[in-house]
Coordinates of C-alpha atoms in Angstrom, one line a residue:
Chain A
M193 CA 0.4 0.1 0.2
A194 CA 2.5 2.5 1.2
Q195 CA 4.5 1.5 -1.9
N196 CA 1.6 2.0 -4.2
V197 CA 1.2 5.3 -3.2
Y198 CA 4.9 6.5 -2.9
D199 CA 5.0 4.8 -6.7
W200 CA 1.9 7.0 -7.8
L201 CA 3.8 10.1 -6.2
D202 CA 7.2 9.6 -7.6
E203 CA 5.9 9.1 -10.9
R204 CA 4.7 12.2 -11.1
L205 CA 7.1 14.0 -8.6
G206 CA 10.1 12.5 -9.3
L207 CA 10.7 12.2 -5.7
Q208 CA 13.8 9.1 -6.2
A209 CA 15.6 11.6 -8.3
I210 CA 15.5 14.1 -5.4
Y211 CA 16.7 11.6 -3.2
D212 CA 19.0 10.3 -5.3
A213 CA 20.5 13.6 -6.2
I214 CA 20.9 14.8 -2.2
L215 CA 21.6 11.6 -0.6
D216 CA 23.1 9.5 -2.8
R217 CA 25.6 11.5 -4.4
E218 CA 29.1 10.8 -5.4
V219 CA 31.5 11.9 -2.8
P220 CA 35.0 11.4 -2.4
K221 CA 36.8 10.0 0.7
V222 CA 36.4 12.5 3.3
N223 CA 36.6 12.8 6.7
W224 CA 34.2 14.3 10.0
W225 CA 35.5 18.2 9.2
F226 CA 33.1 17.7 6.2
T227 CA 30.4 17.2 8.5
L228 CA 30.4 20.7 9.8
G229 CA 28.5 22.2 6.6
S230 CA 25.3 19.5 7.8
A231 CA 25.7 20.7 11.2
S232 CA 25.0 24.1 10.4
L233 CA 22.5 23.2 8.6
F234 CA 20.9 21.6 11.3
L235 CA 21.5 24.0 13.6
G236 CA 20.1 26.6 11.6
L237 CA 16.6 24.5 10.9
M238 CA 16.7 24.3 15.2
Q239 CA 16.6 28.2 15.4
G240 CA 14.0 28.2 12.9
I241 CA 11.8 25.6 14.6
T242 CA 12.6 27.2 18.1
G243 CA 12.3 30.8 16.8
I244 CA 9.1 30.2 15.3
L245 CA 7.7 28.6 18.7
L246 CA 9.4 31.9 20.8
S247 CA 6.9 34.0 18.3
V248 CA 3.9 32.4 20.3
Y249 CA 4.6 34.1 23.5
Y250 CA 7.4 37.1 22.5
V251 CA 6.1 40.4 22.0
P252 CA 8.3 43.2 20.7
T253 CA 7.6 45.9 22.8
P254 CA 9.6 47.5 25.7
D255 CA 6.8 47.2 28.1
H256 CA 6.3 43.9 27.4
A257 CA 9.4 41.9 26.0
Y258 CA 11.3 41.4 29.3
D259 CA 8.3 40.0 31.2
S260 CA 7.2 37.6 28.1
I261 CA 10.5 36.5 28.0
T262 CA 10.3 35.8 31.9
Y263 CA 6.9 34.3 31.0
I264 CA 8.7 31.8 28.6
M265 CA 11.4 31.1 31.2
T266 CA 9.2 30.7 34.5
G267 CA 5.3 30.3 33.2
V268 CA 5.0 28.1 30.3
K269 CA 6.0 24.2 30.2
F270 CA 9.1 23.6 28.5
G271 CA 9.9 27.4 27.8
W272 CA 13.2 27.0 29.6
L273 CA 14.2 24.0 26.6
I274 CA 12.9 26.2 23.8
L275 CA 14.6 29.2 24.4
G276 CA 17.6 27.6 25.8
I277 CA 18.1 25.5 22.6
H278 CA 17.5 29.2 20.7
H279 CA 20.0 30.9 23.0
W280 CA 23.0 28.3 22.9
G281 CA 22.5 26.9 19.4
A282 CA 22.9 30.7 18.2
S283 CA 26.4 30.5 19.7
L284 CA 27.1 26.9 18.2
L285 CA 25.7 28.0 15.0
I286 CA 28.4 30.5 14.6
L287 CA 30.8 28.1 15.7
T288 CA 30.4 25.3 13.5
A289 CA 29.8 27.3 10.3
F290 CA 33.3 29.3 11.4
I291 CA 34.7 25.8 11.8
H292 CA 33.3 24.8 8.4
M293 CA 34.8 28.1 7.1
L294 CA 38.4 27.1 8.2
R295 CA 37.9 23.7 6.6
V296 CA 37.1 24.5 3.1
F297 CA 39.7 27.4 3.4
F298 CA 42.6 25.0 4.4
Y299 CA 41.5 22.8 2.2
G300 CA 41.4 25.3 -1.0
A301 CA 37.7 23.9 -1.3
Y302 CA 36.9 27.6 -2.6
K303 CA 38.4 27.4 -5.9
Y304 CA 37.3 26.7 -9.1
P305 CA 34.4 25.8 -10.2
R306 CA 33.1 26.3 -6.1
E307 CA 34.1 30.3 -6.0
V308 CA 30.2 31.3 -5.6
T309 CA 29.7 28.4 -3.2
W310 CA 32.3 30.2 -1.1
I311 CA 30.8 33.9 -1.7
T312 CA 27.5 32.5 -0.4
G313 CA 29.0 30.8 2.5
V314 CA 30.5 34.0 3.4
M315 CA 26.9 35.9 2.8
L316 CA 25.6 33.4 5.1
L317 CA 27.9 34.1 8.0
I318 CA 27.5 37.8 7.6
G319 CA 23.6 37.1 7.4
A320 CA 24.1 34.4 11.0
L321 CA 26.0 37.4 12.7
G322 CA 22.9 39.9 11.8
M323 CA 20.8 37.3 13.3
G324 CA 22.9 37.3 16.6
F325 CA 23.3 40.9 16.6
T326 CA 19.5 41.9 16.1
G327 CA 18.5 38.6 18.6
Y328 CA 20.6 39.8 21.1
L329 CA 18.4 43.1 21.7
L330 CA 15.1 40.9 22.0
P331 CA 15.0 39.8 25.3
W332 CA 15.4 43.8 26.6
N333 CA 17.3 43.2 29.5
Q334 CA 20.1 45.3 30.5
R335 CA 23.1 43.1 28.6
S336 CA 21.1 43.6 25.2
Y337 CA 20.3 47.3 26.0
W338 CA 23.8 48.0 26.6
A339 CA 25.3 45.7 23.8
T340 CA 23.0 47.4 21.2
T341 CA 23.8 50.7 22.6
V342 CA 27.6 50.1 21.9
G343 CA 26.9 47.9 18.5
T344 CA 25.1 50.3 17.1
E345 CA 27.6 53.1 18.6
I346 CA 30.4 51.1 16.8
A347 CA 28.7 51.3 13.3
G348 CA 28.0 54.8 14.2
S349 CA 31.7 55.7 14.5
V350 CA 31.9 54.9 10.4
P351 CA 33.6 58.3 9.2
G352 CA 31.1 60.6 7.4
I353 CA 28.2 58.2 7.2
G354 CA 28.5 56.7 10.7
N355 CA 25.9 59.3 12.3
I356 CA 23.0 58.0 9.5
I357 CA 24.0 54.6 9.8
L358 CA 23.4 54.6 13.5
R359 CA 20.0 56.6 13.2
I360 CA 18.9 53.7 10.3
L361 CA 19.7 50.9 13.0
R362 CA 18.3 52.7 15.8
G363 CA 15.1 54.1 14.2
G364 CA 16.2 57.7 15.2
T365 CA 18.9 59.0 17.6
D366 CA 18.0 57.0 20.9
L367 CA 18.0 53.1 21.3
S368 CA 13.9 53.0 21.8
A369 CA 10.9 50.9 21.0
L370 CA 11.3 51.7 17.4
T371 CA 14.8 50.1 17.5
L372 CA 13.3 47.3 19.6
S373 CA 10.5 46.6 16.6
R374 CA 12.9 46.9 13.6
F375 CA 15.7 44.7 15.1
F376 CA 12.5 42.3 15.6
S377 CA 11.5 42.3 12.1
L378 CA 14.7 42.0 11.0
H379 CA 15.6 39.2 13.3
I380 CA 12.0 37.1 12.2
W381 CA 11.3 38.0 8.6
I382 CA 14.0 39.9 6.8
F383 CA 17.2 38.1 7.6
P384 CA 15.5 34.5 7.8
A385 CA 14.0 35.6 4.2
I386 CA 17.4 36.1 2.6
L387 CA 19.2 33.7 4.6
L388 CA 16.8 31.0 3.2
A389 CA 17.2 31.9 -0.3
V390 CA 20.7 32.2 0.1
V391 CA 21.0 28.7 2.0
L392 CA 19.1 27.3 -0.8
T393 CA 21.8 28.5 -3.7
H394 CA 24.4 27.3 -1.2
L395 CA 23.0 23.7 -1.2
Y396 CA 22.1 23.7 -4.8
L397 CA 25.8 24.4 -5.5
V398 CA 26.9 22.1 -3.5
I399 CA 25.0 19.4 -5.0
R400 CA 25.8 20.6 -8.6
L401 CA 29.3 20.7 -8.3
G402 CA 29.8 18.1 -5.6
I403 CA 32.5 18.4 -2.9
S404 CA 36.1 18.5 -3.5
N405 CA 39.0 16.0 -2.7
I406 CA 40.9 16.4 0.6
P407 CA 44.4 17.8 -1.1
D408 CA 47.2 15.8 -1.4
E409 CA 50.7 15.6 -2.2
D410 CA 49.9 15.2 -6.2
S411 CA 47.6 17.8 -6.6
Chain B
M505 CA 36.2 -3.4 2.3
S506 CA 37.0 -6.9 3.3
S507 CA 34.6 -9.8 3.9
K508 CA 35.5 -10.1 7.5
Y509 CA 33.8 -6.9 8.2
R510 CA 30.7 -7.5 6.5
S511 CA 27.6 -8.6 8.4
P512 CA 25.5 -11.1 7.0
A513 CA 22.6 -9.7 8.2
M514 CA 22.8 -6.1 7.3
D515 CA 24.9 -4.2 4.5
R516 CA 26.2 -1.0 5.4
R517 CA 24.1 1.1 3.6
S518 CA 21.0 -0.4 5.4
F519 CA 22.6 -0.1 9.0
V520 CA 23.0 3.6 8.5
K521 CA 19.9 4.4 7.1
I522 CA 18.3 2.6 10.3
I523 CA 20.5 4.6 12.4
S524 CA 19.9 7.8 11.1
S525 CA 16.3 7.4 11.1
A526 CA 16.5 6.5 14.8
L527 CA 18.6 9.4 15.6
G528 CA 16.7 12.1 13.4
S529 CA 13.3 10.8 15.2
L530 CA 14.7 11.0 18.4
M531 CA 15.9 14.6 17.8
A532 CA 12.8 15.2 16.4
A533 CA 10.8 13.9 19.5
V534 CA 13.1 15.9 22.0
V535 CA 12.1 18.9 20.4
G536 CA 8.6 18.1 19.2
L537 CA 7.0 16.6 22.2
P538 CA 8.1 19.3 24.7
A539 CA 6.9 21.7 21.7
I540 CA 3.4 20.5 22.0
Q541 CA 3.3 21.3 25.8
Y542 CA 5.0 24.7 25.6
F543 CA 2.3 25.4 23.1
I544 CA -0.8 24.3 24.9
S545 CA 0.5 24.6 28.3
P546 CA -1.3 27.9 28.9
S547 CA -4.7 26.7 27.3
L548 CA -4.8 23.8 30.2
G549 CA -3.7 26.0 33.6
K550 CA -6.7 26.0 35.9
E551 CA -8.0 29.8 36.0
E552 CA -11.0 29.5 38.1
E553 CA -12.8 32.3 39.4
D554 CA -15.1 31.8 42.3
E555 CA -16.1 34.2 44.5
W556 CA -19.1 36.3 46.3
I557 CA -19.2 39.7 44.7
S558 CA -21.1 42.0 46.6
L559 CA -23.4 44.2 44.2
G560 CA -24.1 47.2 47.4
P561 CA -27.3 47.2 49.4
L562 CA -30.6 45.7 47.9
E563 CA -32.7 48.8 48.7
N564 CA -30.5 50.9 46.1
Y565 CA -32.1 48.7 43.3
P566 CA -35.5 49.9 41.9
L567 CA -38.5 47.4 41.6
D568 CA -39.7 46.2 38.7
T569 CA -36.9 47.7 36.4
P570 CA -33.4 45.6 35.3
T571 CA -30.8 47.7 36.4
Q572 CA -27.3 47.6 35.2
F573 CA -24.1 47.1 37.7
N574 CA -20.8 46.8 36.6
F575 CA -17.3 46.0 38.4
S576 CA -14.2 44.7 37.4
L577 CA -11.4 41.8 38.5
N578 CA -7.8 41.7 38.1
K579 CA -6.5 39.2 36.1
V580 CA -3.2 37.6 35.2
N581 CA -2.9 36.1 31.7
G582 CA 0.7 35.6 31.0
W583 CA 2.8 38.6 31.1
E584 CA -0.1 41.0 31.6
K585 CA -2.2 42.1 34.1
S586 CA -5.3 43.3 32.8
S587 CA -8.7 44.2 34.5
H588 CA -11.7 42.2 33.0
S589 CA -15.1 43.7 33.2
Y590 CA -18.4 42.2 34.1
G591 CA -22.0 43.5 33.8
V592 CA -25.1 42.0 35.4
F593 CA -28.7 43.1 35.5
V594 CA -30.3 43.2 38.9
L595 CA -34.1 42.3 38.7
R596 CA -36.0 43.3 42.2
E597 CA -39.7 42.4 42.3
E598 CA -42.1 42.7 45.0
G599 CA -42.7 39.5 46.4
K600 CA -40.1 37.5 44.1
G601 CA -37.2 38.5 45.6
V602 CA -34.0 39.2 43.5
V603 CA -33.0 37.7 40.4
V604 CA -29.4 38.8 38.9
Y605 CA -28.7 38.1 35.0
S606 CA -25.7 38.1 33.1
D607 CA -25.2 40.6 30.3
V608 CA -23.6 38.0 28.3
C609 CA -25.7 37.0 24.9
T610 CA -26.2 32.9 25.8
H611 CA -25.5 33.0 21.7
L612 CA -22.3 34.3 21.0
S613 CA -21.3 36.5 24.2
C614 CA -22.1 39.8 23.3
R615 CA -23.3 42.2 25.7
L616 CA -27.0 42.6 26.2
N617 CA -28.4 46.1 26.6
W618 CA -31.7 46.8 28.6
I619 CA -34.0 48.9 25.7
P620 CA -36.6 50.1 28.6
E621 CA -38.8 51.5 25.9
E622 CA -39.2 48.1 24.7
E623 CA -39.0 46.4 27.9
E624 CA -36.6 43.9 26.4
Y625 CA -33.1 43.1 26.2
L626 CA -31.4 43.4 22.7
C627 CA -28.2 41.9 21.7
P628 CA -26.3 44.3 19.3
C629 CA -24.8 41.1 17.3
H630 CA -27.6 39.5 16.1
A631 CA -30.7 41.2 17.2
A632 CA -31.8 38.7 19.7
R633 CA -34.4 39.5 22.1
F634 CA -35.1 38.7 25.6
D635 CA -38.0 39.7 27.9
K636 CA -37.5 41.5 31.4
H637 CA -37.1 38.0 33.1
G638 CA -34.3 36.9 30.7
N639 CA -36.4 34.0 28.5
L640 CA -36.0 34.4 24.5
I641 CA -38.6 36.5 22.5
S642 CA -36.3 36.0 19.3
G643 CA -32.9 35.4 17.7
P644 CA -30.4 32.7 17.7
P645 CA -29.6 32.1 21.4
P646 CA -29.9 28.5 22.8
R647 CA -31.3 29.3 26.1
P648 CA -32.7 32.2 28.3
M649 CA -30.2 34.6 29.7
D650 CA -27.7 33.1 32.3
R651 CA -28.7 33.9 36.2
F652 CA -26.3 34.2 39.3
E653 CA -26.6 32.4 42.5
T654 CA -27.4 35.3 44.9
K655 CA -27.5 35.8 48.5
L656 CA -28.5 38.5 50.9
D657 CA -25.9 39.1 54.1
E658 CA -27.0 42.2 56.5
G659 CA -29.0 44.0 53.6
Q660 CA -26.1 43.7 50.8
L661 CA -26.9 41.9 47.7
F662 CA -24.4 39.2 46.5
I663 CA -23.6 37.1 43.5
H664 CA -21.5 34.1 43.1
L665 CA -19.3 34.3 40.2
K666 CA -18.0 31.0 39.3
E667 CA -15.9 30.9 36.0
G668 CA -13.5 27.9 34.3

């Protein structure tokens, strides 16, 4: 029965071809360092899932943001787990993505024909850092507030256009309700939308080009 | 791979498939099952309102005409402390004592208004009409207006508010 349903769908959707392309593609003999891209992808998915769950209770306004986080931590069953995964997963994701990048760099895997994969990878790192920067403000506690004060001030130190950058980031001269809501929007809509598109491009390129050999003495 | 590493029962590919599915299911369960609890736990919390509310001295209420009384209670929902307002109609009749009606329409919980000229309650949402004693005249509600349990204590009128 299940086989019949699968065959019916496969004939129309080409599921087997997708499966083969993604999971049954040829790979050279590689080592554990090559698992970090998948690890980053997995952590990114977890961030998405836990982030969506957090949005059930979180509200991005100065009078309720902190209270809603406190409620998630103490009032909702397993809120501590969801927020904990999102909090620690964020740091872990930066770590795995960065080590993944070091692997690609030291193995020279960014070279022809994989330059675009590398470029999209750099965009993903910048996007992930942007997610970290915007997400850090959302709990609206002292640490978030001052970290964002300092962070936006650093952006404001750019010669000439610094002040306008600072104003654009904060939504005005002060760190305010406007800063919180625009960081929230960036964190849950704008960055994720961009990241999704770039992640899909990155994966498409990995599948299309295959992964490179570990360089040896002959190459 | 040399044959001494091969299992007669299972090839490498099936082994990896089984292990991957098992670990994948485990990880999905670790996040998925708490996520269900996380989503529904505030809906299941006990939020019972059970107290006697004073409506003031009974003599304050005129005879034979429903008189509205409003009060509010503070509630905590999640991170928000809000005050929830209630409205009741007190009908005092000579020889029949006092009946207190809830102003919540039994159809879909809109608030009823007493229309003195018509001697009727009218629901603004679907034009349901109730008479002075809370009986349905016309419209969609499934039952007459709800009544509160009442008591008199030293001339003060109390109603028993029960929710949840």
